[in-house]
mmCIF file of C-alpha atoms in Angstrom:
data_model
loop_
_atom_site.group_PDB
_atom_site.id
_atom_site.type_symbol
_atom_site.label_atom_id
_atom_site.label_comp_id
_atom_site.label_asym_id
_atom_site.label_seq_id
_atom_site.Cartn_x
_atom_site.Cartn_y
_atom_site.Cartn_z
ATOM 1 C CA MET A 10 89.351 1.666 133.952
ATOM 2 C CA PHE A 11 92.005 -1.026 133.997
ATOM 3 C CA MET A 12 95.004 -1.608 136.252
ATOM 4 C CA ARG A 13 98.099 -3.326 134.861
ATOM 5 C CA VAL A 14 100.486 -5.596 136.786
ATOM 6 C CA ASP A 15 103.921 -6.429 135.354
ATOM 7 C CA GLN A 16 103.451 -10.199 135.502
ATOM 8 C CA LEU A 17 101.937 -12.947 133.404
ATOM 9 C CA GLN A 18 98.914 -14.838 134.672
ATOM 10 C CA ALA A 19 100.915 -18.084 134.670
ATOM 11 C CA GLU A 20 104.575 -19.058 134.898
ATOM 12 C CA LEU A 21 105.850 -20.096 131.474
ATOM 13 C CA PRO A 22 108.920 -22.329 131.100
ATOM 14 C CA ALA A 23 111.644 -21.114 128.774
ATOM 15 C CA PRO A 24 111.583 -22.691 125.299
ATOM 16 C CA LYS A 25 114.112 -25.437 124.597
ATOM 17 C CA ARG A 26 114.967 -24.039 121.180
ATOM 18 C CA ARG A 27 114.038 -21.297 118.792
ATOM 19 C CA ASP A 28 110.939 -22.497 116.949
ATOM 20 C CA PRO A 29 109.231 -19.836 114.788
ATOM 21 C CA ASN A 30 106.915 -22.422 113.208
ATOM 22 C CA ALA A 31 105.610 -23.386 116.664
ATOM 23 C CA ALA A 32 105.169 -19.683 117.355
ATOM 24 C CA ALA A 33 103.106 -19.445 114.168
ATOM 25 C CA ALA A 34 100.833 -22.234 115.388
ATOM 26 C CA LEU A 35 100.398 -20.470 118.732
ATOM 27 C CA GLN A 36 99.363 -17.322 116.849
ATOM 28 C CA GLU A 37 96.040 -19.071 116.162
ATOM 29 C CA LEU A 38 95.238 -18.755 119.858
ATOM 30 C CA LEU A 39 95.834 -15.013 119.608
ATOM 31 C CA GLY A 40 94.367 -13.823 116.314
ATOM 32 C CA GLY A 41 92.298 -16.795 115.133
ATOM 33 C CA LYS A 42 88.510 -16.732 114.934
ATOM 34 C CA TYR A 43 88.239 -18.168 118.461
ATOM 35 C CA GLY A 44 91.489 -16.636 119.731
ATOM 36 C CA GLU A 45 92.086 -14.402 122.710
ATOM 37 C CA MET A 46 91.655 -11.244 120.653
ATOM 38 C CA SER A 47 88.120 -12.415 119.869
ATOM 39 C CA THR A 48 87.171 -13.314 123.432
ATOM 40 C CA LEU A 49 88.618 -10.017 124.656
ATOM 41 C CA GLY A 50 86.870 -7.981 121.952
ATOM 42 C CA ASN A 51 83.500 -9.634 122.493
ATOM 43 C CA TYR A 52 83.436 -9.368 126.266
ATOM 44 C CA MET A 53 84.978 -5.898 126.372
ATOM 45 C CA PHE A 54 82.455 -4.281 124.042
ATOM 46 C CA GLN A 55 79.578 -6.219 125.571
ATOM 47 C CA SER A 56 80.612 -4.836 128.976
ATOM 48 C CA PHE A 57 80.908 -1.301 127.587
ATOM 49 C CA ASN A 58 77.504 -1.545 125.898
ATOM 50 C CA PHE A 59 75.685 -3.468 128.643
ATOM 51 C CA ARG A 60 72.157 -2.105 129.276
ATOM 52 C CA SER A 61 70.584 -1.816 132.755
ATOM 53 C CA LYS A 62 73.887 -2.565 134.488
ATOM 54 C CA ASP A 63 72.565 -1.788 137.962
ATOM 55 C CA LYS A 64 69.491 -3.987 137.547
ATOM 56 C CA LEU A 65 71.459 -6.871 136.023
ATOM 57 C CA LYS A 66 74.566 -6.539 138.164
ATOM 58 C CA PRO A 67 75.592 -10.234 138.430
ATOM 59 C CA PHE A 68 75.456 -10.711 134.657
ATOM 60 C CA TYR A 69 77.211 -7.430 133.902
ATOM 61 C CA SER A 70 79.883 -8.164 136.517
ATOM 62 C CA LEU A 71 80.495 -11.590 135.000
ATOM 63 C CA VAL A 72 81.197 -10.203 131.531
ATOM 64 C CA ALA A 73 83.207 -7.290 132.927
ATOM 65 C CA SER A 74 85.454 -9.382 135.179
ATOM 66 C CA ILE A 75 86.167 -11.974 132.484
ATOM 67 C CA THR A 76 87.077 -9.078 130.165
ATOM 68 C CA ALA A 77 89.959 -8.197 132.482
ATOM 69 C CA GLU A 78 91.170 -11.791 132.521
ATOM 70 C CA GLU A 79 91.091 -11.927 128.724
ATOM 71 C CA LEU A 80 93.425 -8.927 128.555
ATOM 72 C CA GLY A 81 95.899 -11.046 130.482
ATOM 73 C CA HIS A 82 95.310 -13.986 128.147
ATOM 74 C CA VAL A 83 96.242 -11.811 125.171
ATOM 75 C CA GLU A 84 99.417 -10.888 127.040
ATOM 76 C CA LEU A 85 100.179 -14.519 127.935
ATOM 77 C CA VAL A 86 99.821 -15.853 124.389
ATOM 78 C CA SER A 87 101.770 -12.912 122.971
ATOM 79 C CA ASN A 88 104.637 -13.633 125.331
ATOM 80 C CA GLY A 89 104.543 -17.319 124.433
ATOM 81 C CA VAL A 90 104.759 -16.467 120.731
ATOM 82 C CA ALA A 91 107.673 -14.089 121.266
ATOM 83 C CA MET A 92 109.502 -16.596 123.473
ATOM 84 C CA LEU A 93 109.236 -19.339 120.854
ATOM 85 C CA ASN A 94 110.471 -16.949 118.184
ATOM 86 C CA ASN A 95 113.324 -15.824 120.432
ATOM 87 C CA GLY A 96 114.551 -19.185 121.770
ATOM 88 C CA PRO A 97 116.009 -20.237 125.148
ATOM 89 C CA ASP A 98 116.553 -17.669 127.880
ATOM 90 C CA ASP A 99 119.861 -15.831 127.683
ATOM 91 C CA ASP A 100 121.604 -13.808 130.394
ATOM 92 C CA GLY A 101 122.548 -11.006 128.032
ATOM 93 C CA ASP A 102 122.017 -9.490 124.635
ATOM 94 C CA THR A 103 124.118 -10.609 121.697
ATOM 95 C CA GLY A 104 127.048 -8.491 120.520
ATOM 96 C CA ASP A 105 126.920 -5.469 118.253
ATOM 97 C CA GLY A 106 125.184 -5.598 114.876
ATOM 98 C CA GLY A 107 128.363 -6.661 113.089
ATOM 99 C CA ASP A 108 128.480 -7.363 109.356
ATOM 100 C CA ILE A 109 124.950 -7.920 108.071
ATOM 101 C CA SER A 110 125.983 -8.473 104.442
ATOM 102 C CA GLY A 111 126.350 -12.237 104.890
ATOM 103 C CA ALA A 112 122.581 -12.862 105.256
ATOM 104 C CA PRO A 113 122.694 -13.845 108.966
ATOM 105 C CA PHE A 114 118.960 -14.596 108.925
ATOM 106 C CA GLU A 115 118.807 -16.515 105.657
ATOM 107 C CA ASP A 116 116.704 -19.264 107.209
ATOM 108 C CA MET A 117 113.976 -16.774 108.106
ATOM 109 C CA LYS A 118 112.780 -16.692 104.495
ATOM 110 C CA ASP A 119 111.698 -20.309 104.826
ATOM 111 C CA ILE A 120 109.689 -20.077 108.034
ATOM 112 C CA ARG A 121 105.918 -20.294 108.005
ATOM 113 C CA LEU A 122 105.309 -16.679 109.056
ATOM 114 C CA ALA A 123 108.262 -14.711 107.731
ATOM 115 C CA ALA A 124 106.492 -11.473 108.672
ATOM 116 C CA ALA A 125 106.931 -12.402 112.338
ATOM 117 C CA PHE A 126 110.617 -11.636 111.815
ATOM 118 C CA LEU A 127 110.587 -9.244 108.883
ATOM 119 C CA SER A 128 107.861 -6.912 110.209
ATOM 120 C CA ASN A 129 107.521 -7.731 113.894
ATOM 121 C CA GLY A 130 111.114 -8.467 114.929
ATOM 122 C CA GLY A 131 110.106 -11.860 116.289
ATOM 123 C CA GLY A 132 107.194 -10.540 118.287
ATOM 124 C CA ALA A 133 103.513 -11.438 118.317
ATOM 125 C CA ALA A 134 100.792 -9.672 116.320
ATOM 126 C CA PRO A 135 96.960 -9.824 116.161
ATOM 127 C CA ILE A 136 97.031 -12.371 113.324
ATOM 128 C CA ASN A 137 96.174 -16.042 112.970
ATOM 129 C CA SER A 138 98.511 -18.937 112.180
ATOM 130 C CA ASN A 139 98.480 -18.057 108.468
ATOM 131 C CA GLY A 140 99.197 -14.361 108.997
ATOM 132 C CA ALA A 141 95.643 -13.171 108.313
ATOM 133 C CA SER A 142 94.754 -10.170 110.458
ATOM 134 C CA TRP A 143 92.275 -10.466 113.282
ATOM 135 C CA ASN A 144 89.341 -8.163 112.618
ATOM 136 C CA ASN A 145 86.325 -6.731 114.393
ATOM 137 C CA ASP A 146 83.914 -8.834 112.324
ATOM 138 C CA PHE A 147 84.567 -11.451 115.019
ATOM 139 C CA ILE A 148 82.834 -9.265 117.649
ATOM 140 C CA THR A 149 79.210 -9.878 118.631
ATOM 141 C CA SER A 150 77.597 -7.313 120.924
ATOM 142 C CA THR A 151 73.853 -7.358 120.291
ATOM 143 C CA GLY A 152 72.676 -5.741 123.523
ATOM 144 C CA ASN A 153 70.435 -8.761 124.172
ATOM 145 C CA VAL A 154 71.726 -10.470 127.308
ATOM 146 C CA VAL A 155 70.712 -14.024 126.404
ATOM 147 C CA VAL A 156 71.998 -13.797 122.833
ATOM 148 C CA ASP A 157 75.321 -12.333 123.959
ATOM 149 C CA LEU A 158 75.800 -14.869 126.760
ATOM 150 C CA LEU A 159 74.916 -17.713 124.394
ATOM 151 C CA HIS A 160 77.434 -16.374 121.891
ATOM 152 C CA ASN A 161 80.061 -16.190 124.647
ATOM 153 C CA PHE A 162 79.388 -19.802 125.601
ATOM 154 C CA HIS A 163 79.832 -20.812 121.963
ATOM 155 C CA LEU A 164 83.008 -18.729 121.746
ATOM 156 C CA GLU A 165 84.570 -20.441 124.756
ATOM 157 C CA CYS A 166 83.697 -23.899 123.401
ATOM 158 C CA GLY A 167 85.215 -22.965 120.041
ATOM 159 C CA ALA A 168 88.296 -21.646 121.812
ATOM 160 C CA ARG A 169 88.661 -24.959 123.649
ATOM 161 C CA LEU A 170 88.628 -26.766 120.309
ATOM 162 C CA HIS A 171 91.259 -24.293 119.038
ATOM 163 C CA LYS A 172 93.525 -24.897 122.020
ATOM 164 C CA LEU A 173 93.261 -28.680 121.844
ATOM 165 C CA ARG A 174 94.212 -28.721 118.175
ATOM 166 C CA VAL A 175 97.110 -26.305 118.653
ATOM 167 C CA TYR A 176 98.271 -28.322 121.683
ATOM 168 C CA GLU A 177 98.426 -31.440 119.528
ATOM 169 C CA THR A 178 100.806 -29.705 117.105
ATOM 170 C CA LEU A 179 103.330 -28.556 119.735
ATOM 171 C CA THR A 180 106.176 -30.290 121.542
ATOM 172 C CA ASP A 181 107.984 -27.309 123.118
ATOM 173 C CA PRO A 182 107.140 -26.787 126.817
ATOM 174 C CA THR A 183 106.420 -23.070 126.379
ATOM 175 C CA GLY A 184 103.584 -23.483 123.897
ATOM 176 C CA ARG A 185 102.165 -26.516 125.671
ATOM 177 C CA GLU A 186 102.113 -24.647 128.988
ATOM 178 C CA VAL A 187 100.187 -21.787 127.391
ATOM 179 C CA CYS A 188 97.636 -24.294 126.106
ATOM 180 C CA GLY A 189 97.426 -26.223 129.378
ATOM 181 C CA TYR A 190 96.724 -23.096 131.407
ATOM 182 C CA LEU A 191 94.236 -21.607 128.955
ATOM 183 C CA LEU A 192 92.331 -24.886 128.664
ATOM 184 C CA VAL A 193 91.645 -24.739 132.409
ATOM 185 C CA ARG A 194 90.698 -21.075 132.465
ATOM 186 C CA GLY A 195 88.646 -21.344 129.275
ATOM 187 C CA SER A 196 86.664 -24.157 130.871
ATOM 188 C CA VAL A 197 85.933 -21.846 133.799
ATOM 189 C CA HIS A 198 84.580 -19.191 131.448
ATOM 190 C CA ALA A 199 82.422 -21.656 129.509
ATOM 191 C CA HIS A 200 81.068 -23.021 132.792
ATOM 192 C CA ALA A 201 80.369 -19.503 134.090
ATOM 193 C CA TYR A 202 78.452 -18.454 130.985
ATOM 194 C CA ALA A 203 76.527 -21.731 131.122
ATOM 195 C CA LEU A 204 75.488 -21.057 134.716
ATOM 196 C CA ALA A 205 74.461 -17.502 133.831
ATOM 197 C CA LEU A 206 72.242 -18.814 131.031
ATOM 198 C CA LYS A 207 70.813 -21.415 133.402
ATOM 199 C CA LYS A 208 69.808 -18.705 135.886
ATOM 200 C CA ILE A 209 67.998 -16.726 133.169
ATOM 201 C CA THR A 210 66.415 -19.498 131.111
ATOM 202 C CA GLY A 211 66.338 -22.567 133.351
ATOM 203 C CA VAL A 212 68.095 -24.631 130.667
ATOM 204 C CA GLU A 213 70.879 -26.794 132.093
ATOM 205 C CA ILE A 214 73.346 -25.822 129.402
ATOM 206 C CA GLU A 215 76.291 -26.910 131.547
ATOM 207 C CA LYS A 216 75.376 -30.491 130.612
ATOM 208 C CA PHE A 217 76.953 -29.690 127.230
ATOM 209 C CA LEU A 218 80.354 -29.370 128.928
ATOM 210 C CA PRO A 219 83.110 -30.188 128.344
ATOM 211 C CA THR A 220 82.919 -29.397 124.634
ATOM 212 C CA PRO A 221 84.819 -30.957 122.875
ATOM 213 C CA ASN A 222 84.249 -33.928 125.120
ATOM 214 C CA ILE A 223 87.703 -34.551 126.571
ATOM 215 C CA ASP A 224 88.610 -34.336 130.249
ATOM 216 C CA LEU A 225 91.522 -32.109 131.133
ATOM 217 C CA SER A 226 92.968 -35.047 133.059
ATOM 218 C CA LYS A 227 94.349 -36.086 129.670
ATOM 219 C CA ILE A 228 96.417 -32.872 129.386
ATOM 220 C CA PRO A 229 99.573 -33.142 131.565
ATOM 221 C CA GLU A 230 100.210 -29.378 131.463
ATOM 222 C CA SER A 231 96.772 -28.707 132.971
ATOM 223 C CA GLN A 232 97.268 -30.873 136.045
ATOM 224 C CA LYS A 233 98.930 -28.402 138.410
ATOM 225 C CA TYR A 234 96.213 -25.837 137.701
ATOM 226 C CA LEU A 235 93.517 -28.415 138.389
ATOM 227 C CA GLN A 236 95.206 -29.566 141.592
ATOM 228 C CA GLU A 237 95.470 -26.013 142.916
ATOM 229 C CA GLY A 238 91.770 -25.486 142.198
ATOM 230 C CA SER A 239 92.027 -22.990 139.345
ATOM 231 C CA HIS A 240 89.099 -24.735 137.615
ATOM 232 C CA ARG A 241 86.864 -23.776 140.550
ATOM 233 C CA ARG A 242 87.917 -20.120 140.854
ATOM 234 C CA LEU A 243 86.480 -17.048 139.211
ATOM 235 C CA TYR A 244 88.430 -13.880 139.915
ATOM 236 C CA THR A 245 86.992 -10.384 140.226
ATOM 237 C CA TRP A 246 90.214 -8.785 138.868
ATOM 238 C CA SER A 247 89.350 -5.791 141.019
ATOM 239 C CA PRO A 248 90.004 -4.810 144.656
ATOM 240 C CA LYS A 249 86.361 -3.956 145.312
ATOM 241 C CA ASP A 250 84.131 -4.339 142.230
ATOM 242 C CA TYR A 251 82.330 -7.205 140.462
ATOM 243 C CA ARG A 252 81.709 -9.207 143.649
ATOM 244 C CA GLU A 253 78.166 -9.850 142.410
ATOM 245 C CA ILE A 254 79.484 -12.740 140.303
ATOM 246 C CA ALA A 255 79.202 -14.781 143.503
ATOM 247 C CA GLY A 256 75.475 -14.961 142.807
ATOM 248 C CA LEU A 257 76.254 -17.024 139.708
ATOM 249 C CA TRP A 258 79.539 -18.710 140.564
ATOM 250 C CA GLY A 259 79.091 -20.259 144.002
ATOM 251 C CA ASN A 260 76.056 -20.938 146.187
ATOM 252 C CA GLY A 261 76.828 -24.652 146.276
ATOM 253 C CA GLU A 262 77.560 -25.007 142.543
ATOM 254 C CA GLN A 263 80.166 -27.701 141.943
ATOM 255 C CA ALA A 264 83.099 -28.295 139.590
ATOM 256 C CA LEU A 265 82.331 -30.067 136.331
ATOM 257 C CA PRO A 266 82.346 -33.884 136.258
ATOM 258 C CA GLY A 267 85.783 -35.160 135.278
ATOM 259 C CA ASP A 268 87.579 -32.303 137.052
ATOM 260 C CA PRO A 269 88.750 -32.525 140.683
ATOM 261 C CA PRO A 270 85.602 -32.114 142.806
ATOM 262 C CA GLY A 271 84.820 -29.080 144.911
ATOM 263 C CA GLU A 272 82.580 -26.060 145.271
ATOM 264 C CA LEU A 273 82.983 -23.093 142.959
ATOM 265 C CA GLU A 274 84.443 -19.992 144.624
ATOM 266 C CA VAL A 275 84.905 -16.313 143.823
ATOM 267 C CA VAL A 276 88.329 -14.842 144.608
ATOM 268 C CA GLU A 277 88.642 -11.081 145.012
ATOM 269 C CA GLY A 278 91.565 -9.710 143.048
ATOM 270 C CA MET A 279 93.804 -11.813 140.816
ATOM 271 C CA PRO A 280 96.062 -14.892 140.910
ATOM 272 C CA ASP A 281 99.704 -14.652 141.965
ATOM 273 C CA GLY A 282 100.971 -14.883 138.381
ATOM 274 C CA GLY A 283 104.481 -15.458 137.058
ATOM 275 C CA LYS A 284 107.443 -13.554 135.695
ATOM 276 C CA ILE A 285 107.682 -12.009 132.252
ATOM 277 C CA HIS A 286 110.701 -13.458 130.476
ATOM 278 C CA GLN A 287 113.225 -10.980 129.114
ATOM 279 C CA LEU A 288 113.702 -11.345 125.381
ATOM 280 C CA THR A 289 117.293 -11.197 124.193
ATOM 281 C CA GLY A 290 118.305 -8.164 122.164
ATOM 282 C CA VAL A 291 119.589 -8.975 118.665
ATOM 283 C CA PRO A 292 121.391 -5.918 117.272
ATOM 284 C CA SER A 293 121.879 -7.504 113.828
ATOM 285 C CA ALA A 294 118.082 -7.647 113.607
ATOM 286 C CA PHE A 295 117.898 -4.056 114.912
ATOM 287 C CA THR A 296 116.136 -5.118 118.116
ATOM 288 C CA PRO A 297 116.253 -2.943 120.098
ATOM 289 C CA ASP A 298 118.770 -1.253 117.788
ATOM 290 C CA TYR A 299 121.861 -1.917 115.676
ATOM 291 C CA ALA A 300 124.104 -0.224 118.256
ATOM 292 C CA PRO A 301 122.006 0.091 121.426
ATOM 293 C CA GLU A 302 124.797 0.816 123.926
ATOM 294 C CA GLU A 303 124.027 4.536 124.196
ATOM 295 C CA MET A 304 120.321 3.751 124.522
ATOM 296 C CA PHE A 305 121.071 1.352 127.393
ATOM 297 C CA GLU A 306 123.200 3.966 129.132
ATOM 298 C CA ILE A 307 120.460 6.581 128.896
ATOM 299 C CA ALA A 308 117.844 4.143 130.240
ATOM 300 C CA GLN A 309 120.079 3.171 133.177
ATOM 301 C CA LYS A 310 120.527 6.836 134.126
ATOM 302 C CA LEU A 311 116.776 7.433 133.936
ATOM 303 C CA THR A 312 116.079 4.338 136.045
ATOM 304 C CA LYS A 313 118.571 5.513 138.668
ATOM 305 C CA LYS A 314 116.917 8.938 138.809
ATOM 306 C CA ALA A 315 113.479 7.364 139.227
ATOM 307 C CA ARG A 316 114.653 5.573 142.358
#
């Protein structure tokens, strides 16, 4: 089962301006071939289908714990997309729906992903940067441990390439922060799968890393995560389970060359995380409604009763 916490895995800065084309670029990290929907789908179904779980506990626990983190990555990217579509933080919703006959969203017809507004109300969707739907053809779950782990290693390296290219297209702090954080955590996952393959096969696959060959020291938005040691931490995402990953991630294993040095460590539970930004209501776009005042009043009464 899964437990949900009402926070993001990282603190995202508010966007400086509304930028739906930047949001479209960030969609690649959600629904692209190497996006978070793919990493989540692969690891989740591999963990569900894993054979001989009890006999292969460290390897099963690795895939299972990273699955939980990937759920949070889907949430993080989705929030980044919605924030860029929405614009700077605002203390309150805009006024009532008003007169919609004057084409108040005329500029939306010219944006790269018009469906983000027309169908999704400015929210994220499991699509890539061109609007093509993510699909389950991107999932590999063969049941063979080595093949699946090797595929996961490839997937994380491909995702790193994705993130670097998207990062190079963005200037807004929100999108760049998403990339900076995920580049650090993606490197952890690639490193972890490499170590798992090394334990099984004896091949020092971690010598391939980082792939592509660029140190994260070149990414300003990654620095605080490196300095706090996030590149050395693998979380269990559980209060009591999946501790067996310490057999793979630890035992004197060190951070990758180019990253701040130190021994790898397993952390029980999850990181502190950051707030989820509140998206401004836009009645003229019918989000959450054209005249939501009664809806707000009902929700406030229900919230008061719950307390």
